[in-house]
Short mmCIF file of C-alpha atoms in Angstrom, two decimals:
data_model
loop_
_atom_site.label_atom_id
_atom_site.label_comp_id
_atom_site.label_asym_id
_atom_site.label_seq_id
_atom_site.Cartn_x
_atom_site.Cartn_y
_atom_site.Cartn_z
CA UNK A 1 0.00 0.00 0.00
CA UNK A 2 2.77 2.43 0.90
CA UNK A 3 4.56 1.67 -2.35
CA UNK A 4 1.38 2.46 -4.26
CA UNK A 5 1.03 5.75 -2.43
CA UNK A 6 4.66 6.55 -3.17
CA UNK A 7 4.14 5.91 -6.88
CA UNK A 8 1.05 8.11 -6.86
CA UNK A 9 2.89 10.94 -5.06
CA UNK A 10 5.76 10.73 -7.54
CA UNK A 11 3.30 10.88 -10.44
CA UNK A 12 1.42 13.76 -8.81
CA UNK A 13 4.65 15.71 -8.28
CA UNK A 14 5.49 15.15 -11.94
CA UNK A 15 2.04 16.52 -12.85
CA UNK A 16 2.59 19.59 -10.64
CA UNK A 17 5.97 20.23 -12.28
CA UNK A 18 4.45 19.86 -15.75
CA UNK A 19 1.73 22.36 -14.84
CA UNK A 20 4.36 24.71 -13.41
CA UNK A 21 6.35 24.55 -16.64
CA UNK A 22 3.28 25.40 -18.74
CA UNK A 23 2.14 28.23 -16.47
CA UNK A 24 5.68 29.67 -16.28
CA UNK A 25 5.99 29.83 -20.07
CA UNK A 26 2.43 30.67 -21.14
CA UNK A 27 0.82 32.15 -18.04
CA UNK A 28 -2.29 30.79 -16.37
CA UNK A 29 -4.68 31.93 -19.08
CA UNK A 30 -2.43 30.89 -21.95
CA UNK A 31 -1.80 27.35 -20.68
CA UNK A 32 -4.25 24.48 -21.14
CA UNK A 33 -4.81 21.17 -19.40
CA UNK A 34 -4.32 19.51 -22.78
CA UNK A 35 -0.79 20.93 -22.99
CA UNK A 36 -0.04 19.97 -19.40
CA UNK A 37 -1.15 16.40 -20.13
CA UNK A 38 0.96 16.37 -23.29
CA UNK A 39 4.05 17.26 -21.25
CA UNK A 40 3.35 14.19 -19.11
CA UNK A 41 2.64 11.97 -22.07
CA UNK A 42 -0.88 11.17 -20.88
CA UNK A 43 -4.40 11.84 -22.15
CA UNK A 44 -6.08 15.05 -21.06
CA UNK A 45 -8.76 13.14 -19.15
CA UNK A 46 -6.13 11.32 -17.10
CA UNK A 47 -4.88 14.64 -15.74
CA UNK A 48 -8.02 14.90 -13.61
CA UNK A 49 -6.62 12.04 -11.55
CA UNK A 50 -4.27 14.69 -10.11
CA UNK A 51 -6.23 17.96 -10.53
CA UNK A 52 -9.96 18.62 -10.69
CA UNK A 53 -9.46 21.71 -12.84
CA UNK A 54 -6.84 24.07 -14.25
CA UNK A 55 -7.54 26.33 -11.28
CA UNK A 56 -6.74 23.49 -8.86
CA UNK A 57 -3.56 22.82 -10.83
CA UNK A 58 -2.51 26.45 -10.33
CA UNK A 59 -3.19 26.20 -6.60
CA UNK A 60 -1.14 23.00 -6.28
CA UNK A 61 1.74 24.55 -8.23
CA UNK A 62 1.72 27.62 -5.96
CA UNK A 63 1.64 25.48 -2.82
CA UNK A 64 4.47 23.35 -4.16
CA UNK A 65 6.48 26.49 -4.83
CA UNK A 66 6.07 28.13 -1.45
CA UNK A 67 5.40 25.46 1.20
CA UNK A 68 8.96 24.22 1.83
CA UNK A 69 10.34 27.71 1.20
CA UNK A 70 8.18 29.07 4.05
CA UNK A 71 9.12 26.19 6.38
CA UNK A 72 12.84 26.78 5.82
CA UNK A 73 12.35 30.44 6.75
CA UNK A 74 10.82 29.37 10.06
CA UNK A 75 13.83 27.13 10.72
CA UNK A 76 16.28 29.93 9.91
CA UNK A 77 14.45 32.40 12.19
CA UNK A 78 14.42 29.88 15.06
CA UNK A 79 18.16 29.18 15.14
CA UNK A 80 20.73 31.07 17.24
CA UNK A 81 23.12 32.13 14.50
CA UNK A 82 24.27 35.77 14.13
CA UNK A 83 22.49 38.03 11.68
CA UNK A 84 25.04 37.64 8.88
CA UNK A 85 24.62 33.84 8.93
CA UNK A 86 20.82 34.10 9.00
CA UNK A 87 20.81 36.51 6.07
CA UNK A 88 23.12 34.24 4.08
CA UNK A 89 20.89 31.25 4.86
CA UNK A 90 17.80 33.24 3.85
CA UNK A 91 19.20 34.33 0.50
CA UNK A 92 20.58 30.85 -0.19
CA UNK A 93 17.28 29.15 0.67
CA UNK A 94 15.29 31.64 -1.39
CA UNK A 95 17.46 31.33 -4.49
CA UNK A 96 17.78 27.54 -4.29
CA UNK A 97 13.99 27.33 -4.09
CA UNK A 98 13.86 28.49 -7.70
CA UNK A 99 16.13 25.64 -8.74
CA UNK A 100 14.64 22.90 -6.53
CA UNK A 101 10.98 23.60 -7.33
CA UNK A 102 11.65 24.33 -11.01
CA UNK A 103 9.24 27.01 -12.21
CA UNK A 104 6.74 26.67 -9.34
CA UNK A 105 7.99 29.59 -7.25
CA UNK A 106 7.99 31.84 -10.33
CA UNK A 107 4.39 30.81 -10.99
CA UNK A 108 3.51 31.57 -7.37
CA UNK A 109 4.97 35.07 -7.75
CA UNK A 110 3.44 35.80 -11.17
CA UNK A 111 0.14 33.94 -11.39
CA UNK A 112 -1.36 33.38 -7.92
CA UNK A 113 -3.64 36.43 -8.16
CA UNK A 114 -5.67 34.58 -10.78
CA UNK A 115 -6.90 32.27 -8.03
CA UNK A 116 -10.13 33.20 -6.23
CA UNK A 117 -9.74 34.79 -2.82
CA UNK A 118 -10.69 31.69 -0.82
CA UNK A 119 -8.00 29.64 -2.58
CA UNK A 120 -5.39 32.37 -2.12
CA UNK A 121 -5.95 32.62 1.62
CA UNK A 122 -3.54 29.85 2.63
CA UNK A 123 -0.95 31.03 0.11
CA UNK A 124 -1.21 34.54 1.55
CA UNK A 125 -0.69 33.18 5.06
CA UNK A 126 2.44 31.32 3.98
CA UNK A 127 3.83 34.35 2.13
CA UNK A 128 3.05 36.70 5.02
CA UNK A 129 4.63 34.28 7.48
CA UNK A 130 7.82 34.25 5.39
CA UNK A 131 8.04 38.05 5.31
CA UNK A 132 7.17 38.40 9.01
CA UNK A 133 9.84 35.88 10.02
CA UNK A 134 12.42 37.80 8.00
CA UNK A 135 11.25 41.09 9.49
CA UNK A 136 11.72 39.55 12.94
CA UNK A 137 15.28 38.52 12.10
CA UNK A 138 16.08 42.05 10.98
CA UNK A 139 14.31 43.67 13.95
CA UNK A 140 16.31 41.48 16.35
CA UNK A 141 19.52 42.52 14.57
CA UNK A 142 18.56 46.18 14.96
CA UNK A 143 17.75 45.68 18.66
CA UNK A 144 21.03 43.87 19.38
CA UNK A 145 23.13 46.36 17.43
CA UNK A 146 24.16 43.94 14.69
CA UNK A 147 22.89 46.39 12.05
CA UNK A 148 22.39 50.13 12.21
CA UNK A 149 19.43 51.41 14.18
CA UNK A 150 17.91 53.37 11.29
CA UNK A 151 17.01 50.18 9.38
CA UNK A 152 13.26 49.73 8.81
CA UNK A 153 12.70 45.94 9.19
CA UNK A 154 9.60 45.88 6.97
CA UNK A 155 11.27 47.81 4.16
CA UNK A 156 14.45 45.76 4.48
CA UNK A 157 12.58 42.44 4.40
CA UNK A 158 10.68 43.48 1.27
CA UNK A 159 13.97 44.58 -0.33
CA UNK A 160 15.64 41.23 0.39
CA UNK A 161 12.64 39.35 -1.03
CA UNK A 162 12.57 41.62 -4.09
CA UNK A 163 16.25 41.06 -4.89
CA UNK A 164 15.88 37.30 -4.48
CA UNK A 165 12.74 37.17 -6.64
CA UNK A 166 14.40 39.19 -9.40
CA UNK A 167 17.37 36.83 -9.51
CA UNK A 168 15.00 33.89 -9.17
CA UNK A 169 13.45 34.73 -12.54
CA UNK A 170 16.92 34.49 -14.08
CA UNK A 171 17.67 31.22 -12.27
CA UNK A 172 14.57 29.66 -13.82
CA UNK A 173 15.68 30.75 -17.30
CA UNK A 174 19.39 29.92 -16.92
CA UNK A 175 20.18 26.46 -15.45
CA UNK A 176 23.92 27.26 -15.57
CA UNK A 177 23.76 30.17 -13.12
CA UNK A 178 26.05 29.53 -10.13
CA UNK A 179 23.68 29.93 -7.18
CA UNK A 180 26.45 29.69 -4.58
CA UNK A 181 28.31 32.62 -6.13
CA UNK A 182 25.06 34.50 -6.64
CA UNK A 183 24.10 33.97 -2.99
CA UNK A 184 27.44 35.39 -1.85
CA UNK A 185 27.15 38.42 -4.13
CA UNK A 186 23.58 39.22 -3.08
CA UNK A 187 24.37 38.79 0.62
CA UNK A 188 27.54 40.87 0.31
CA UNK A 189 25.63 43.69 -1.36
CA UNK A 190 22.86 43.57 1.24
CA UNK A 191 25.33 43.60 4.14
CA UNK A 192 27.83 46.10 2.76
CA UNK A 193 25.87 48.31 0.41
CA UNK A 194 27.68 50.19 -2.34
CA UNK A 195 30.08 52.32 -0.33
CA UNK A 196 33.63 51.44 0.57
CA UNK A 197 33.65 50.75 4.35
CA UNK A 198 36.78 52.93 4.61
CA UNK A 199 34.78 56.05 3.63
#
């Protein structure tokens, strides 16, 4: 029984990734369940074994893109590392999410507003939780003097997320991008800014 469930989950994950690929390239309205099924090599009717509708497929793709990403943020916020290590872990986790979930996180960012409000509620909670956890990390760093006291935690959290999302779009398009080097560059810029520390 467990083996059967495992096979089903593997097939369902493949269906989610196929839907993510279609939505990422063509957008929610431009993609069709027929094209998603074609990516999987199955008949269109068989796709309903995994999704009841194209709308449900979009929801599952968005959840796949953000669920683990949000959980990792909770883990980062809960550990006792200094701010620099937490920021590095945050940027690394965020950028790697674009590689590990294929196009799903891009679809979450670009297409989730096409879902009705009741289906977006849980996604909004996960996204808000991510931002709030990051704000908390930054606020703690301000309070403990690890960063300058004039930092606005909400603005800073949004800025970190914005930088990561912008690079995430490029990661989806370019499988050869070095995410380790990119993580170091983004974190270095966020920590040091543009000015020479000597001036």
